[in-house]
Amino acid sequence: MKRQRVLVTGGAGFIGSHLCEKLLDMGNDVVCMDNLFTGQKDNIRHLMENPYFEFIRQDVLEDVYVECDQIYNLACPASPVYYQYDPIKTGKTSVIGALHTLGLAKRCHARILQASTSEVYGDPEIHPQPETYRGCVNPNGIRSCYDEGKRMAETLFFDYHRQHGVDIKVIRIFNTYGPRMRCDDGRVVSNFIVQALKNEDITIYGDGKQTRSFCYVDDLIEGIIAMMSSREGFTGPVNLGNPEEFTMLELADCIIRLTGSKSNIRYLPLPQDDPIQRKPDIRLAQKELGWKPTVKLEAGLKKTMDYFKEIV
Ligand code: NAD
Ligand code: UDP
């Protein structure tokens, strides 16, 4: 396979760093661009010695000039805690980041993949969620900067495709977890594991009966790469996630059991617009990409716990 010059925005983040690693393993020339808002140099330190890896500390709000064959646009804080920290910047990152990377793809004739999200479905009334479902999203709530920013980014991707013939790929990622999440990331899997390892209270928001479907990062990376190399003309959007669904209480029980923790459960208020249930319909990914996740929740959690044991 010809060595591709690949740009990964958000490449020092949780998913981005695994993606850079995999792309290098496949023999590509990788440029990681990140402003290190939620990303960390530690996530990519082991890649720095590789002559085919470059790190550029840059915000996607700046013009992006990197000659490349492929672009993965992942730059955007993904945890509610971080994307709500500066919501205006979050909206700008999704929208202006999409414009900058799409402009680059147009000029370089590069194929470009957008990391969209299950949040485009909002608090869904249809279960599980197929790609054809248009969502139930609050346009002016505390999650809107992220949800609507990602929806607008999808719009821009499809408009660049229709208007300029840009070769786009859009994936909708459902809750993904694994090593290299931050201890203070704020998302549920890292929160519960860190709390369990420290024997602190496990913080359940609401009654804990809301559901999510958790995908281990290695499975997701396989799906992302499969989408980038999918047939010409298949743009997506395509759901990537693990359809096994759990309540937050079930997740907490599982983590307490696996860590042997003495933690108790503490109930806190459910944040505004927190989706009640979420589970991907992955039939399209199976059909078009021949992809489905293989890592069971317990196996993925054990690997994630091993990582957190090192850093907590
Ligand atoms: P993350 O926060 O670890 O990674 C995001 C990366 O983008 C970080 O390295 C951050 O520093 C960087 N970044 C943020 N704003 C930037 C900007 N303006 N300019 C340059 N870099 C910037 O989160 P993640 O979980 O790795 O998510 C990666 C992508 O996948 C995001 O686009 C996210 O929306 C999407 N996604 C993730 C999940 C999930 O469950 N992990 C689910 C759906 C979608
Ligand atoms: N959650 C929780 N305790 C925490 C963090 C999150 O109960 O310490 C809940 C949160 O309210 C949501 C679910 O876990 O219902 C998943 O939250 P996360 O922030 O991981 O992802 P998202 O809501 O974006 O799917």
Short mmCIF file of C-alpha atoms and ligand atoms in Angstrom, two decimals:
data_model
loop_
_atom_site.label_atom_id
_atom_site.label_comp_id
_atom_site.label_asym_id
_atom_site.label_seq_id
_atom_site.Cartn_x
_atom_site.Cartn_y
_atom_site.Cartn_z
CA MET A 1 0.00 0.00 0.00
CA LYS A 2 1.30 3.48 -0.91
CA ARG A 3 2.34 5.57 2.08
CA GLN A 4 -0.39 8.16 2.63
CA ARG A 5 0.24 11.61 4.11
CA VAL A 6 -2.42 11.80 6.79
CA LEU A 7 -3.51 14.77 8.91
CA VAL A 8 -5.26 13.96 12.21
CA THR A 9 -6.76 17.01 13.96
CA GLY A 10 -7.31 16.34 17.65
CA GLY A 11 -4.59 13.68 17.34
CA ALA A 12 -3.27 14.12 20.89
CA GLY A 13 -6.65 13.31 22.42
CA PHE A 14 -8.01 9.99 23.63
CA ILE A 15 -9.27 8.57 20.29
CA GLY A 16 -6.89 10.64 18.14
CA SER A 17 -3.76 9.24 19.76
CA HIS A 18 -4.90 5.64 19.18
CA LEU A 19 -5.70 6.57 15.59
CA CYS A 20 -2.26 8.15 14.99
CA GLU A 21 -0.62 5.03 16.42
CA LYS A 22 -2.62 2.70 14.15
CA LEU A 23 -1.99 4.85 11.05
CA LEU A 24 1.77 4.77 11.74
CA ASP A 25 1.64 0.98 12.25
CA MET A 26 0.02 0.77 8.82
CA GLY A 27 3.01 2.59 7.30
CA ASN A 28 1.56 6.07 6.86
CA ASP A 29 3.13 9.51 7.30
CA VAL A 30 1.13 11.15 10.08
CA VAL A 31 0.76 14.80 11.08
CA CYS A 32 -1.03 15.28 14.40
CA MET A 33 -2.50 18.75 14.91
CA ASP A 34 -3.84 19.62 18.35
CA ASN A 35 -4.16 22.66 20.62
CA LEU A 36 -3.80 20.41 23.71
CA PHE A 37 -7.03 21.70 25.30
CA THR A 38 -8.08 18.21 26.39
CA GLY A 39 -5.33 16.33 24.59
CA GLN A 40 -2.01 15.56 26.23
CA LYS A 41 1.57 15.19 25.02
CA ASP A 42 1.80 12.03 27.12
CA ASN A 43 -0.73 10.39 24.77
CA ILE A 44 1.68 10.74 21.81
CA ARG A 45 5.07 10.82 23.55
CA HIS A 46 5.81 7.27 22.42
CA LEU A 47 5.25 8.31 18.79
CA MET A 48 7.61 11.32 18.84
CA GLU A 49 10.71 9.29 17.91
CA ASN A 50 9.06 7.97 14.74
CA PRO A 51 10.39 9.93 11.71
CA TYR A 52 6.99 9.53 10.04
CA PHE A 53 5.21 11.28 12.91
CA GLU A 54 4.96 15.05 13.40
CA PHE A 55 3.14 17.01 16.08
CA ILE A 56 1.92 20.54 15.40
CA ARG A 57 0.48 22.50 18.31
CA GLN A 58 -2.20 24.46 16.51
CA ASP A 59 -5.83 25.40 16.96
CA VAL A 60 -8.17 24.41 14.11
CA LEU A 61 -9.56 27.95 14.32
CA GLU A 62 -6.30 28.99 12.59
CA ASP A 63 -5.93 28.35 8.87
CA VAL A 64 -4.68 24.83 8.24
CA TYR A 65 -1.95 24.34 5.63
CA VAL A 66 -0.66 20.75 5.53
CA GLU A 67 -0.18 18.99 2.21
CA CYS A 68 -1.92 15.64 2.65
CA ASP A 69 -3.86 12.79 1.03
CA GLN A 70 -6.25 12.08 3.91
CA ILE A 71 -7.69 14.11 6.79
CA TYR A 72 -9.34 12.81 9.96
CA ASN A 73 -11.11 15.74 11.67
CA LEU A 74 -11.37 14.86 15.37
CA ALA A 75 -10.55 18.22 16.95
CA CYS A 76 -13.28 19.03 19.49
CA PRO A 77 -13.62 18.47 23.22
CA ALA A 78 -15.93 15.45 23.68
CA SER A 79 -16.68 15.38 27.40
CA PRO A 80 -19.65 17.47 28.55
CA VAL A 81 -17.49 18.96 31.32
CA TYR A 82 -14.95 20.29 28.79
CA TYR A 83 -17.26 21.20 25.92
CA GLN A 84 -19.42 23.20 28.34
CA TYR A 85 -16.38 25.00 29.82
CA ASP A 86 -16.29 27.46 26.89
CA PRO A 87 -19.38 26.64 24.83
CA ILE A 88 -18.83 29.43 22.31
CA LYS A 89 -15.36 28.10 21.55
CA THR A 90 -16.83 24.58 21.25
CA GLY A 91 -19.29 25.74 18.60
CA LYS A 92 -16.51 27.56 16.75
CA THR A 93 -14.25 24.52 16.89
CA SER A 94 -16.86 22.31 15.22
CA VAL A 95 -17.95 24.81 12.59
CA ILE A 96 -14.77 26.73 11.76
CA GLY A 97 -12.68 23.56 12.21
CA ALA A 98 -14.90 21.85 9.61
CA LEU A 99 -14.58 24.83 7.23
CA HIS A 100 -10.79 24.89 7.54
CA THR A 101 -10.27 21.16 7.09
CA LEU A 102 -12.82 20.97 4.25
CA GLY A 103 -11.08 23.87 2.50
CA LEU A 104 -7.81 22.01 2.83
CA ALA A 105 -9.37 18.78 1.51
CA LYS A 106 -10.75 20.69 -1.47
CA ARG A 107 -7.37 22.26 -2.31
CA CYS A 108 -5.34 19.06 -1.78
CA HIS A 109 -7.97 16.70 -3.27
CA ALA A 110 -7.73 14.81 0.00
CA ARG A 111 -10.32 12.38 1.35
CA ILE A 112 -11.69 13.75 4.62
CA LEU A 113 -13.44 12.02 7.52
CA GLN A 114 -15.52 13.84 10.11
CA ALA A 115 -15.83 12.50 13.66
CA SER A 116 -19.51 13.21 14.23
CA THR A 117 -21.41 11.87 17.17
CA SER A 118 -24.48 10.07 18.46
CA GLU A 119 -25.29 13.44 20.06
CA VAL A 120 -26.73 14.51 16.69
CA TYR A 121 -29.70 12.31 17.72
CA GLY A 122 -30.09 14.37 20.93
CA ASP A 123 -32.46 12.72 23.42
CA PRO A 124 -33.76 10.15 20.92
CA GLU A 125 -37.41 9.07 20.60
CA ILE A 126 -36.41 6.11 18.42
CA HIS A 127 -34.51 3.17 19.83
CA PRO A 128 -31.99 1.95 18.71
CA GLN A 129 -30.96 4.87 16.52
CA PRO A 130 -30.49 4.26 12.77
CA GLU A 131 -28.68 6.84 10.61
CA THR A 132 -32.00 7.82 9.00
CA TYR A 133 -33.34 9.14 12.34
CA ARG A 134 -33.09 12.95 12.33
CA GLY A 135 -32.87 13.40 16.06
CA CYS A 136 -34.48 15.32 18.90
CA VAL A 137 -32.05 18.09 19.78
CA ASN A 138 -32.54 21.16 21.97
CA PRO A 139 -31.09 24.07 19.97
CA ASN A 140 -30.42 26.31 22.99
CA GLY A 141 -29.55 24.10 25.97
CA ILE A 142 -26.23 23.43 27.66
CA ARG A 143 -25.40 20.52 25.33
CA SER A 144 -26.34 22.46 22.17
CA CYS A 145 -22.89 23.94 21.56
CA TYR A 146 -21.65 20.40 20.98
CA ASP A 147 -24.75 18.78 19.43
CA GLU A 148 -25.62 21.63 17.07
CA GLY A 149 -21.94 22.33 16.32
CA LYS A 150 -21.53 18.72 15.19
CA ARG A 151 -24.79 18.86 13.23
CA MET A 152 -23.62 22.01 11.41
CA ALA A 153 -20.27 20.33 10.72
CA GLU A 154 -22.15 17.43 9.08
CA THR A 155 -24.11 19.96 7.00
CA LEU A 156 -20.87 21.59 5.82
CA PHE A 157 -19.38 18.21 4.95
CA PHE A 158 -22.34 17.30 2.77
CA ASP A 159 -22.47 20.77 1.17
CA TYR A 160 -18.74 20.60 0.27
CA HIS A 161 -19.42 17.17 -1.18
CA ARG A 162 -22.42 18.30 -3.26
CA GLN A 163 -21.05 21.72 -4.24
CA HIS A 164 -17.34 20.97 -4.72
CA GLY A 165 -17.18 17.19 -5.06
CA VAL A 166 -15.04 16.81 -1.93
CA ASP A 167 -14.55 13.14 -1.04
CA ILE A 168 -16.17 12.98 2.42
CA LYS A 169 -16.74 10.27 5.01
CA VAL A 170 -18.91 10.93 8.07
CA ILE A 171 -18.99 8.66 11.11
CA ARG A 172 -21.25 9.02 14.13
CA ILE A 173 -19.33 7.77 17.14
CA PHE A 174 -21.27 6.39 20.13
CA ASN A 175 -19.79 6.41 23.67
CA THR A 176 -16.24 5.10 23.41
CA TYR A 177 -13.85 4.41 26.28
CA GLY A 178 -10.39 3.03 26.91
CA PRO A 179 -6.83 3.86 27.94
CA ARG A 180 -5.67 7.50 27.53
CA MET A 181 -8.90 9.05 28.74
CA ARG A 182 -7.99 11.75 31.24
CA CYS A 183 -8.50 11.07 34.97
CA ASP A 184 -10.47 14.33 35.10
CA ASP A 185 -12.19 13.75 31.74
CA GLY A 186 -15.62 13.85 33.41
CA ARG A 187 -17.22 11.15 31.26
CA VAL A 188 -18.85 8.27 33.00
CA VAL A 189 -16.41 5.39 32.45
CA SER A 190 -13.32 7.32 33.56
CA ASN A 191 -15.19 8.94 36.45
CA PHE A 192 -16.46 5.61 37.82
CA ILE A 193 -13.11 3.83 37.41
CA VAL A 194 -11.13 6.60 39.09
CA GLN A 195 -13.70 6.84 41.91
CA ALA A 196 -13.68 3.04 42.38
CA LEU A 197 -9.89 2.85 42.43
CA LYS A 198 -9.79 5.58 45.11
CA ASN A 199 -12.68 3.99 47.08
CA GLU A 200 -14.55 7.28 46.71
CA ASP A 201 -18.30 7.58 46.16
CA ILE A 202 -19.45 6.66 42.66
CA THR A 203 -21.42 9.66 41.37
CA ILE A 204 -24.60 8.63 39.58
CA TYR A 205 -26.46 11.46 37.90
CA GLY A 206 -30.24 11.06 38.11
CA ASP A 207 -31.65 7.65 39.05
CA GLY A 208 -28.96 5.76 37.09
CA LYS A 209 -31.54 4.10 34.86
CA GLN A 210 -30.48 6.06 31.77
CA THR A 211 -28.65 3.88 29.27
CA ARG A 212 -25.56 4.10 27.07
CA SER A 213 -23.77 1.59 24.82
CA PHE A 214 -20.01 1.51 25.33
CA CYS A 215 -17.49 0.76 22.59
CA TYR A 216 -13.87 -0.15 23.38
CA VAL A 217 -11.44 2.16 21.59
CA ASP A 218 -9.63 -0.60 19.61
CA ASP A 219 -12.93 -1.62 18.01
CA LEU A 220 -13.73 1.99 17.15
CA ILE A 221 -10.32 2.55 15.51
CA GLU A 222 -10.91 -0.48 13.25
CA GLY A 223 -14.24 1.05 12.24
CA ILE A 224 -12.77 4.50 11.58
CA ILE A 225 -10.03 3.08 9.34
CA ALA A 226 -12.55 0.86 7.53
CA MET A 227 -14.68 3.92 6.83
CA MET A 228 -11.74 5.92 5.48
CA SER A 229 -10.93 3.09 3.06
CA SER A 230 -14.55 2.35 2.13
CA ARG A 231 -15.76 2.40 -1.47
CA GLU A 232 -15.83 5.65 -3.47
CA GLY A 233 -19.19 7.36 -3.11
CA PHE A 234 -20.07 5.90 0.29
CA THR A 235 -20.19 9.05 2.38
CA GLY A 236 -22.12 7.84 5.40
CA PRO A 237 -23.16 9.05 7.87
CA VAL A 238 -22.53 5.71 9.49
CA ASN A 239 -22.96 4.79 13.17
CA LEU A 240 -19.92 3.31 14.91
CA GLY A 241 -20.55 1.94 18.37
CA ASN A 242 -21.22 -1.16 20.40
CA PRO A 243 -24.93 -2.01 20.51
CA GLU A 244 -24.77 -3.68 23.95
CA GLU A 245 -26.73 -1.35 26.19
CA PHE A 246 -26.30 -0.79 29.95
CA THR A 247 -27.82 1.44 32.60
CA MET A 248 -25.40 3.63 34.56
CA LEU A 249 -26.27 1.59 37.67
CA GLU A 250 -25.23 -1.60 35.85
CA LEU A 251 -21.99 0.08 34.77
CA ALA A 252 -21.28 1.20 38.34
CA ASP A 253 -21.96 -2.31 39.72
CA CYS A 254 -19.68 -3.85 37.12
CA ILE A 255 -16.82 -1.44 37.87
CA ILE A 256 -17.18 -1.87 41.64
CA ARG A 257 -17.11 -5.67 41.20
CA LEU A 258 -14.12 -5.69 38.82
CA THR A 259 -12.03 -3.34 40.97
CA GLY A 260 -13.11 -4.93 44.29
CA SER A 261 -13.77 -1.36 45.45
CA LYS A 262 -15.40 -0.29 48.73
CA SER A 263 -17.06 2.69 47.03
CA ASN A 264 -20.67 3.59 47.77
CA ILE A 265 -23.13 5.07 45.29
CA ARG A 266 -23.97 8.79 45.59
CA TYR A 267 -26.90 10.19 43.60
CA LEU A 268 -26.54 13.67 42.07
CA PRO A 269 -29.00 15.66 39.93
CA LEU A 270 -29.31 14.67 36.27
CA PRO A 271 -27.85 17.45 34.07
CA GLN A 272 -30.17 19.26 31.63
CA ASP A 273 -30.94 17.42 28.37
CA ASP A 274 -29.03 14.29 29.41
CA PRO A 275 -30.25 11.62 26.94
CA ILE A 276 -32.34 8.91 28.62
CA GLN A 277 -31.35 6.06 26.31
CA ARG A 278 -28.87 5.49 23.54
CA LYS A 279 -27.91 2.50 21.44
CA PRO A 280 -26.59 2.40 17.87
CA ASP A 281 -28.20 0.52 15.03
CA ILE A 282 -25.00 -0.69 13.31
CA ARG A 283 -26.52 -2.59 10.39
CA LEU A 284 -25.16 -0.04 7.89
CA ALA A 285 -21.59 -0.35 9.24
CA GLN A 286 -21.89 -4.14 9.08
CA LYS A 287 -23.12 -4.05 5.50
CA GLU A 288 -20.82 -1.37 4.06
CA LEU A 289 -17.68 -1.82 6.16
CA GLY A 290 -17.99 -5.43 7.30
CA TRP A 291 -17.43 -3.99 10.78
CA LYS A 292 -18.80 -4.83 14.18
CA PRO A 293 -17.25 -4.48 17.63
CA THR A 294 -15.76 -7.56 19.27
CA VAL A 295 -14.64 -6.42 22.74
CA LYS A 296 -17.12 -7.14 25.54
CA LEU A 297 -17.67 -4.47 28.19
CA GLU A 298 -15.94 -6.38 31.00
CA ALA A 299 -12.86 -7.11 28.88
CA GLY A 300 -12.60 -3.49 27.77
CA LEU A 301 -13.12 -2.19 31.30
CA LYS A 302 -10.32 -4.44 32.61
CA LYS A 303 -7.86 -3.00 30.06
CA THR A 304 -9.01 0.52 30.89
CA MET A 305 -8.62 -0.13 34.62
CA ASP A 306 -5.06 -1.36 34.08
CA TYR A 307 -4.29 1.99 32.47
CA PHE A 308 -5.90 4.02 35.25
CA LYS A 309 -4.16 1.96 37.95
CA GLU A 310 -0.86 3.24 36.50
CA ILE A 311 -1.83 6.91 36.50
CA VAL A 312 -4.23 7.39 39.44
P1 NAD B 1 -10.69 14.26 23.49
O1 NAD B 1 -11.17 15.47 24.20
O2 NAD B 1 -9.74 13.35 24.18
O3 NAD B 1 -10.03 14.65 22.09
C1 NAD B 1 -10.29 15.84 21.40
C2 NAD B 1 -8.97 16.43 20.95
O4 NAD B 1 -9.21 17.63 20.19
C3 NAD B 1 -8.07 16.83 22.13
O5 NAD B 1 -6.76 16.38 21.92
C4 NAD B 1 -8.15 18.36 22.12
O6 NAD B 1 -7.00 18.97 22.68
C5 NAD B 1 -8.33 18.64 20.65
N1 NAD B 1 -8.96 19.93 20.39
C6 NAD B 1 -10.07 20.45 20.97
N2 NAD B 1 -10.34 21.66 20.46
C7 NAD B 1 -9.38 21.91 19.52
C8 NAD B 1 -9.11 23.00 18.66
N3 NAD B 1 -9.89 24.10 18.65
N4 NAD B 1 -8.03 22.93 17.85
C9 NAD B 1 -7.23 21.85 17.86
N5 NAD B 1 -7.42 20.78 18.65
C10 NAD B 1 -8.50 20.81 19.48
O7 NAD B 1 -12.00 13.46 23.04
P2 NAD B 1 -12.16 12.10 22.22
O8 NAD B 1 -13.08 11.26 23.00
O9 NAD B 1 -10.85 11.56 21.81
O10 NAD B 1 -12.97 12.61 20.96
C11 NAD B 1 -12.35 12.75 19.68
C12 NAD B 1 -13.42 13.12 18.66
O11 NAD B 1 -14.40 12.09 18.59
C13 NAD B 1 -14.16 14.42 18.99
O12 NAD B 1 -14.40 15.12 17.79
C14 NAD B 1 -15.46 13.92 19.57
O13 NAD B 1 -16.51 14.83 19.36
C15 NAD B 1 -15.68 12.63 18.80
N6 NAD B 1 -16.53 11.70 19.56
C16 NAD B 1 -16.05 11.02 20.63
C17 NAD B 1 -16.88 10.18 21.35
C18 NAD B 1 -16.40 9.36 22.52
O14 NAD B 1 -17.20 8.65 23.13
N7 NAD B 1 -15.14 9.35 22.88
C19 NAD B 1 -18.22 10.05 20.97
C20 NAD B 1 -18.68 10.78 19.89
C21 NAD B 1 -17.83 11.60 19.18
N1 UDP B 2 -22.87 10.12 34.39
C1 UDP B 2 -23.00 9.73 35.69
N2 UDP B 2 -21.97 9.98 36.54
C2 UDP B 2 -20.82 10.58 36.17
C3 UDP B 2 -20.69 10.96 34.81
C4 UDP B 2 -21.74 10.74 33.96
O1 UDP B 2 -24.03 9.16 36.09
O2 UDP B 2 -19.94 10.76 37.01
C5 UDP B 2 -23.96 9.82 33.44
C6 UDP B 2 -24.41 11.00 32.58
O3 UDP B 2 -25.39 11.75 33.28
C7 UDP B 2 -24.96 10.30 31.38
C8 UDP B 2 -24.09 9.05 31.25
O4 UDP B 2 -23.48 8.87 32.51
O5 UDP B 2 -26.29 9.91 31.59
C9 UDP B 2 -23.00 9.17 30.20
O6 UDP B 2 -22.33 10.39 30.42
P1 UDP B 2 -21.03 10.82 29.61
O7 UDP B 2 -20.70 12.20 30.06
O8 UDP B 2 -20.00 9.77 29.73
O9 UDP B 2 -21.49 10.80 28.09
P2 UDP B 2 -22.75 11.37 27.30
O10 UDP B 2 -23.78 11.88 28.25
O11 UDP B 2 -22.19 12.47 26.45
O12 UDP B 2 -23.23 10.20 26.54
#
